[in-house]
């Protein structure tokens, strides 16, 4: 493996579980993050010359733990023998694989009741799943500086309140599950934001959750939602060009993933308790089934917006309302939603794109161009930006 590619893979796949092990020993998120960052920096500097170690994760953990010792122990008790990661790493490797996914367990820690509920999901996305404050802020339609401040405060709260970074028992799972589901969904949104990207981490975690709590219908609903999204990943780009859902070739969709999603939905339905993620998955299942009936979709979107109102859900409701009742009705609903959302609405890229589309259908081209320009500026994916430019 190319050394730099190896470091990138380790950063993407192992960051959260490595951080979980470090935090378990330190109770200090910021210090653990700094130590792990130093370890990755050393990997980038040394792996091109020395090669990727046999156990990259254990190598990184050994380096990070050594850095913590250097920072926190007095000169008298500091380690005097230089660290040899290839020699020292095996001592830690068994503990690294002791549990199937330490990211999920650290997410449960981040949902501790002593931490502000409003920051549970952003903290998990940042600390456990490695997303930046800027990425998370974009997903929440907030300024990056605001999100960064909230994350810093939450991490300080963990340290000052002495919240233990030990793996909690499964008895806490029901009380903390909602926050964990929101974080996995947030990772799904962030990782799947690019037209050609595959939300592999959210897919993996949602399936792990389904194994841990098979009787929770919302867990099953989220797993179905992520599966349905990934099933269409191969059809979202055509020679580098963004392809909207309505123009995708269903033959390119992964039918195995769609069937697995349906299994989750059937298991959720058997529980007799409807929830947000089940409704979102049902909407996506209708799209994957072929030409979805607009009136049925409208009913599902209305139920979703009633049960769990959100900016994204409201924009989707406005879009489907335009299909059933005309663009003027959709625009009226969208404008009311954006007026209530204020600055957050103006930063929400899908809202600007949908508004541009509805204005175009109404023949208000000059207003539509303004909205398209805003949507292009807010878009994070190059293929999507090019697609929106083609509509100007």
Coordinates of C-alpha atoms in Angstrom, one line a residue:
X1 CA 0.0 0.0 0.0
X2 CA 1.2 3.5 -0.7
X3 CA 2.3 5.0 2.6
X4 CA 0.3 8.2 2.3
X5 CA -2.7 6.3 1.2
X6 CA -2.2 4.0 4.2
X7 CA -2.2 7.0 6.5
X8 CA -5.4 8.3 4.9
X9 CA -7.1 4.9 5.3
X10 CA -6.1 4.8 9.0
X11 CA -7.4 8.3 9.5
X12 CA -10.7 7.6 7.9
X13 CA -11.4 4.1 9.4
X14 CA -9.6 4.1 12.7
X15 CA -9.7 7.7 14.1
X16 CA -12.7 7.2 16.3
X17 CA -11.8 3.9 17.9
X18 CA -8.2 5.1 18.5
X19 CA -9.5 8.2 20.2
X20 CA -11.9 6.1 22.3
X21 CA -8.9 4.1 23.7
X22 CA -6.9 7.3 24.4
X23 CA -9.9 9.0 26.1
X24 CA -10.6 6.0 28.2
X25 CA -7.2 6.5 29.9
X26 CA -7.1 10.3 30.0
X27 CA -10.7 11.7 30.3
X28 CA -9.4 14.6 28.3
X29 CA -10.7 14.8 24.7
X30 CA -8.6 17.7 23.6
X31 CA -5.3 16.1 24.8
X32 CA -6.2 12.8 23.2
X33 CA -7.0 14.6 19.9
X34 CA -3.7 16.4 20.0
X35 CA -1.8 13.3 20.7
X36 CA -3.5 11.4 17.9
X37 CA -2.9 14.3 15.5
X38 CA 0.8 14.1 16.4
X39 CA 0.8 10.4 15.7
X40 CA -0.8 10.9 12.2
X41 CA 1.7 13.6 11.5
X42 CA 4.6 11.3 12.4
X43 CA 3.1 8.6 10.2
X44 CA 3.0 11.0 7.2
X45 CA 6.7 11.8 7.8
X46 CA 8.0 8.4 8.5
X47 CA 5.9 5.9 6.6
X48 CA 7.1 7.0 3.1
X49 CA 10.7 6.1 4.2
X50 CA 10.1 3.1 6.5
X51 CA 7.0 1.7 4.9
X52 CA 3.5 1.1 6.4
X53 CA 3.8 -1.0 9.6
X54 CA 2.1 -4.4 9.8
X55 CA -0.4 -3.0 12.3
X56 CA -0.9 0.6 11.4
X57 CA -3.6 1.2 14.1
X58 CA -1.5 -0.2 16.8
X59 CA 1.5 1.8 15.6
X60 CA -0.6 5.0 15.8
X61 CA -1.9 4.1 19.2
X62 CA 1.6 3.5 20.6
X63 CA 2.9 6.8 19.3
X64 CA -0.2 8.7 20.6
X65 CA 0.1 7.1 24.1
X66 CA 3.8 8.0 24.2
X67 CA 3.0 11.6 23.4
X68 CA 0.5 11.7 26.3
X69 CA 3.2 10.4 28.6
X70 CA 5.6 13.1 27.5
X71 CA 3.0 15.8 28.1
X72 CA 1.6 14.7 31.4
X73 CA 4.3 12.9 33.3
X74 CA 7.1 14.7 35.1
X75 CA 10.6 14.6 33.7
X76 CA 11.6 12.2 36.5
X77 CA 9.2 9.5 35.4
X78 CA 9.2 10.1 31.7
X79 CA 10.1 7.3 29.5
X80 CA 13.9 7.5 28.8
X81 CA 14.0 4.9 26.1
X82 CA 13.0 6.2 22.6
X83 CA 9.8 4.8 21.3
X84 CA 10.0 2.1 18.8
X85 CA 6.5 1.7 17.4
X86 CA 7.2 -1.6 15.7
X87 CA 8.5 -3.0 19.0
X88 CA 5.9 -1.4 21.3
X89 CA 2.7 -1.5 19.2
X90 CA 1.9 -5.2 19.7
X91 CA 1.4 -4.6 23.4
X92 CA -1.6 -2.5 22.5
X93 CA -3.0 -4.4 19.5
X94 CA -5.1 -6.9 21.4
X95 CA -6.9 -4.2 23.3
X96 CA -7.6 -2.4 20.0
X97 CA -9.5 -5.4 18.7
X98 CA -11.2 -6.3 22.0
X99 CA -14.5 -4.8 20.9
X100 CA -16.1 -4.7 17.4
X101 CA -16.5 -0.9 17.1
X102 CA -15.3 1.5 19.7
X103 CA -16.6 4.4 17.8
X104 CA -20.1 3.4 18.7
X105 CA -19.2 3.1 22.3
X106 CA -17.6 6.5 22.4
X107 CA -20.7 7.9 20.8
X108 CA -22.6 6.6 23.8
X109 CA -20.2 8.4 26.1
X110 CA -20.7 11.7 24.1
X111 CA -24.5 11.3 24.8
X112 CA -23.9 11.5 28.5
X113 CA -26.7 13.3 30.3
X114 CA -24.3 15.8 31.8
X115 CA -23.5 17.1 28.3
X116 CA -25.8 19.6 26.7
X117 CA -28.3 17.6 24.6
X118 CA -28.0 20.1 21.8
X119 CA -24.4 19.3 21.3
X120 CA -24.6 15.5 21.6
X121 CA -24.8 14.9 17.8
X122 CA -22.2 17.5 16.8
X123 CA -19.8 16.2 19.4
X124 CA -20.1 12.6 18.1
X125 CA -19.6 13.7 14.6
X126 CA -16.5 15.7 15.5
X127 CA -14.9 13.6 18.2
X128 CA -15.8 10.1 17.1
X129 CA -16.4 10.2 13.4
X130 CA -13.7 12.8 12.6
X131 CA -15.8 15.4 10.8
X132 CA -14.6 19.0 11.0
X133 CA -16.5 21.8 12.7
X134 CA -17.0 23.3 9.2
X135 CA -18.5 20.2 7.8
X136 CA -20.8 19.8 10.8
X137 CA -21.8 23.5 10.7
X138 CA -22.7 23.1 7.1
X139 CA -25.0 20.1 7.9
X140 CA -26.7 22.2 10.7
X141 CA -26.8 25.4 8.5
X142 CA -24.8 27.2 11.2
X143 CA -21.7 29.4 11.0
X144 CA -18.5 27.4 11.3
X145 CA -17.2 29.6 14.2
X146 CA -20.4 29.0 16.2
X147 CA -20.1 25.3 15.8
X148 CA -16.4 25.3 16.7
X149 CA -17.2 27.2 19.9
X150 CA -19.9 24.8 20.9
X151 CA -17.6 21.8 20.4
X152 CA -14.8 23.4 22.4
X153 CA -17.2 24.1 25.3
X154 CA -18.5 20.5 25.2
X155 CA -15.1 19.0 25.4
X156 CA -14.1 21.3 28.3
X157 CA -17.3 20.2 30.0
X158 CA -16.3 16.6 29.7
X159 CA -13.0 17.3 31.5
X160 CA -14.3 19.8 34.1
X161 CA -17.3 17.6 35.0
X162 CA -15.1 14.5 35.3
X163 CA -17.3 12.5 32.9
X164 CA -15.7 9.1 32.8
X165 CA -14.5 7.9 29.4
X166 CA -15.2 4.3 30.2
X167 CA -17.4 2.1 28.0
X168 CA -21.0 2.3 29.3
X169 CA -23.1 -0.7 29.8
X170 CA -25.8 -1.6 27.4
X171 CA -28.4 -0.6 29.9
X172 CA -27.9 3.0 28.8
X173 CA -28.6 2.3 25.2
X174 CA -32.3 3.0 25.2
X175 CA -31.8 6.5 26.8
X176 CA -29.0 7.5 24.5
X177 CA -30.1 5.8 21.3
X178 CA -31.8 8.9 19.8
X179 CA -28.6 10.9 20.0
X180 CA -26.6 8.1 18.5
X181 CA -29.1 7.7 15.6
X182 CA -28.9 11.4 14.9
X183 CA -25.1 11.3 14.7
X184 CA -25.1 8.3 12.4
X185 CA -27.7 10.1 10.2
X186 CA -25.5 13.2 10.3
X187 CA -22.5 11.2 9.1
X188 CA -24.8 9.8 6.4
X189 CA -25.7 13.4 5.3
X190 CA -22.1 14.7 5.4
X191 CA -20.4 11.7 3.8
X192 CA -23.0 11.4 1.2
X193 CA -23.1 15.1 0.3
X194 CA -20.8 14.5 -2.7
X195 CA -22.5 13.1 -5.8
X196 CA -20.1 10.2 -6.1
X197 CA -19.4 9.5 -2.5
X198 CA -20.5 6.4 -0.6
X199 CA -21.5 6.8 3.1
X200 CA -19.6 3.6 4.2
X201 CA -19.2 4.7 7.8
X202 CA -22.8 5.4 8.4
X203 CA -23.7 2.2 6.6
X204 CA -21.4 0.2 8.9
X205 CA -22.6 1.9 12.1
X206 CA -26.3 1.6 11.2
X207 CA -25.9 -2.1 10.7
X208 CA -23.9 -2.5 14.0
X209 CA -26.8 -0.7 15.7
X210 CA -29.3 -3.0 14.1
X211 CA -27.4 -5.9 15.5
X212 CA -27.3 -4.4 19.0
X213 CA -31.0 -3.3 19.0
X214 CA -32.9 -5.4 16.5
X215 CA -36.2 -4.7 18.1
X216 CA -35.9 -0.9 17.8
X217 CA -37.9 0.2 14.8
X218 CA -36.1 3.5 14.4
X219 CA -32.7 1.7 14.3
X220 CA -34.0 -0.5 11.6
X221 CA -35.5 2.5 9.8
X222 CA -32.1 4.3 9.8
X223 CA -30.3 1.2 8.5
X224 CA -32.9 1.0 5.7
X225 CA -32.5 4.7 4.8
X226 CA -28.7 4.5 4.6
X227 CA -28.9 1.3 2.5
X228 CA -31.3 2.8 0.0
X229 CA -29.1 5.8 -0.4
X230 CA -26.0 3.7 -1.0
X231 CA -27.9 1.5 -3.4
X232 CA -28.2 4.5 -5.8
X233 CA -24.6 5.7 -5.3
X234 CA -23.4 4.2 -8.6
X235 CA -26.0 6.1 -10.6
X236 CA -25.4 9.6 -9.2
X237 CA -22.6 10.3 -11.6
X238 CA -22.3 9.7 -15.4
X239 CA -18.8 10.3 -16.7
X240 CA -18.3 12.8 -13.8
X241 CA -21.6 14.6 -14.3
X242 CA -24.2 14.8 -11.6
X243 CA -27.4 12.9 -12.4
X244 CA -30.5 13.9 -10.4
X245 CA -32.7 11.1 -9.0
X246 CA -35.4 11.5 -11.7
X247 CA -32.9 10.9 -14.5
X248 CA -31.0 8.0 -12.9
X249 CA -30.9 4.6 -14.6
X250 CA -32.5 2.1 -12.2
X251 CA -30.4 -0.7 -13.7
X252 CA -27.4 0.9 -12.0
X253 CA -28.9 0.6 -8.6
X254 CA -27.8 -2.2 -6.2
X255 CA -30.8 -4.5 -5.8
X256 CA -29.1 -6.5 -3.1
X257 CA -28.8 -3.4 -0.9
X258 CA -32.4 -2.4 -1.7
X259 CA -33.6 -5.9 -0.6
X260 CA -31.7 -5.6 2.6
X261 CA -33.3 -2.3 3.3
X262 CA -36.7 -3.8 2.7
X263 CA -35.9 -6.5 5.3
X264 CA -35.1 -3.7 7.8
X265 CA -38.4 -1.9 7.0
X266 CA -40.4 -5.1 7.4
X267 CA -38.8 -5.7 10.8
X268 CA -39.5 -2.1 11.8
X269 CA -43.2 -2.2 10.6
X270 CA -43.7 -5.4 12.7
X271 CA -43.0 -3.3 15.8
X272 CA -46.1 -1.1 15.2
X273 CA -44.3 2.2 16.2
X274 CA -43.8 4.7 13.4
X275 CA -40.8 7.1 13.6
X276 CA -38.9 9.6 11.6
X277 CA -36.3 7.4 10.1
X278 CA -38.9 4.8 9.1
X279 CA -40.8 7.4 7.2
X280 CA -37.7 8.8 5.5
X281 CA -36.8 5.2 4.5
X282 CA -40.3 4.6 3.2
X283 CA -40.1 7.7 1.0
X284 CA -36.7 6.5 -0.4
X285 CA -38.1 3.0 -0.9
X286 CA -40.9 4.4 -3.0
X287 CA -38.4 6.2 -5.2
X288 CA -36.4 3.0 -5.6
X289 CA -39.6 1.1 -6.6
X290 CA -40.0 3.2 -9.8
X291 CA -42.4 6.0 -10.6
X292 CA -43.6 7.1 -7.2
X293 CA -47.2 8.3 -6.9
X294 CA -46.9 12.0 -6.0
X295 CA -50.0 11.9 -3.7
X296 CA -48.7 9.0 -1.7
X297 CA -45.3 10.8 -1.4
X298 CA -47.1 13.9 -0.3
X299 CA -48.8 12.0 2.5
X300 CA -45.6 10.5 3.7
X301 CA -43.8 13.9 3.6
X302 CA -46.6 15.5 5.5
X303 CA -46.5 12.8 8.1
X304 CA -42.8 13.1 8.5
X305 CA -43.0 16.9 8.8
X306 CA -45.7 16.6 11.5
X307 CA -43.8 13.9 13.4
X308 CA -40.3 15.4 13.2
X309 CA -40.3 18.9 11.7
X310 CA -37.0 19.9 10.2
X311 CA -35.6 22.4 7.7
X312 CA -34.7 19.6 5.3
X313 CA -38.0 17.8 5.7
X314 CA -39.9 21.1 5.1
X315 CA -37.9 21.8 1.9
X316 CA -38.7 18.3 0.6
X317 CA -42.4 18.8 1.5
X318 CA -42.4 22.0 -0.5
X319 CA -40.9 20.2 -3.5
X320 CA -43.4 17.4 -3.5
X321 CA -46.2 19.9 -2.9
X322 CA -45.2 21.6 -6.1
X323 CA -45.5 18.3 -8.0
X324 CA -49.1 17.7 -6.7
X325 CA -50.5 21.2 -6.3
X326 CA -48.3 23.3 -8.7
X327 CA -45.1 25.4 -8.3
X328 CA -47.0 28.4 -6.8
X329 CA -48.3 26.2 -3.9
X330 CA -44.8 24.7 -3.3
X331 CA -43.1 28.2 -3.4
X332 CA -45.6 29.6 -0.9
X333 CA -44.9 26.7 1.5
X334 CA -41.1 27.0 1.0
X335 CA -41.1 30.8 1.5
X336 CA -43.1 30.4 4.8
X337 CA -40.6 27.8 6.0
X338 CA -37.6 30.0 5.1
X339 CA -39.1 33.0 6.7
X340 CA -39.4 31.1 10.0
X341 CA -35.9 29.7 9.7
X342 CA -34.2 33.1 9.2
X343 CA -30.5 33.1 8.7
X344 CA -30.3 29.3 9.0
X345 CA -32.7 29.0 6.0
X346 CA -30.6 31.3 3.9
X347 CA -27.6 29.0 4.4
X348 CA -29.4 25.8 3.6
X349 CA -28.3 24.9 0.1
X350 CA -31.1 22.5 -0.8
X351 CA -33.7 25.2 0.0
X352 CA -32.0 27.7 -2.4
X353 CA -31.8 25.1 -5.1
X354 CA -35.5 24.1 -4.8
X355 CA -36.5 27.7 -4.7
X356 CA -34.6 28.4 -7.9
X357 CA -36.3 25.4 -9.6
X358 CA -39.8 26.6 -8.5
X359 CA -39.1 30.2 -9.7
X360 CA -38.0 28.8 -13.0
X361 CA -41.2 26.8 -13.4
X362 CA -43.2 30.0 -12.7
X363 CA -41.3 31.9 -15.3
X364 CA -39.5 34.2 -12.8
X365 CA -36.1 33.7 -14.4
X366 CA -34.3 36.7 -13.0
X367 CA -35.2 35.7 -9.4
X368 CA -34.3 32.1 -10.2
X369 CA -30.8 33.1 -11.3
X370 CA -30.2 34.8 -8.0
X371 CA -31.3 31.6 -6.2
X372 CA -29.2 29.4 -8.4
X373 CA -26.2 31.5 -7.8
X374 CA -26.7 31.2 -4.1
X375 CA -27.2 27.5 -4.3
X376 CA -24.0 27.1 -6.4
X377 CA -22.0 29.1 -3.8
X378 CA -23.3 26.9 -1.0
X379 CA -22.8 23.6 -2.8
X380 CA -19.9 21.6 -1.6
X381 CA -19.6 19.1 -4.4
X382 CA -18.0 20.1 -7.8
X383 CA -20.3 17.9 -9.8
X384 CA -23.4 19.4 -8.2
X385 CA -22.1 22.9 -8.8
X386 CA -21.6 22.1 -12.5
X387 CA -25.1 20.7 -12.7
X388 CA -26.6 23.8 -11.1
X389 CA -24.6 26.1 -13.4
X390 CA -26.1 24.2 -16.4
X391 CA -29.5 25.3 -15.2
X392 CA -28.7 29.0 -15.1

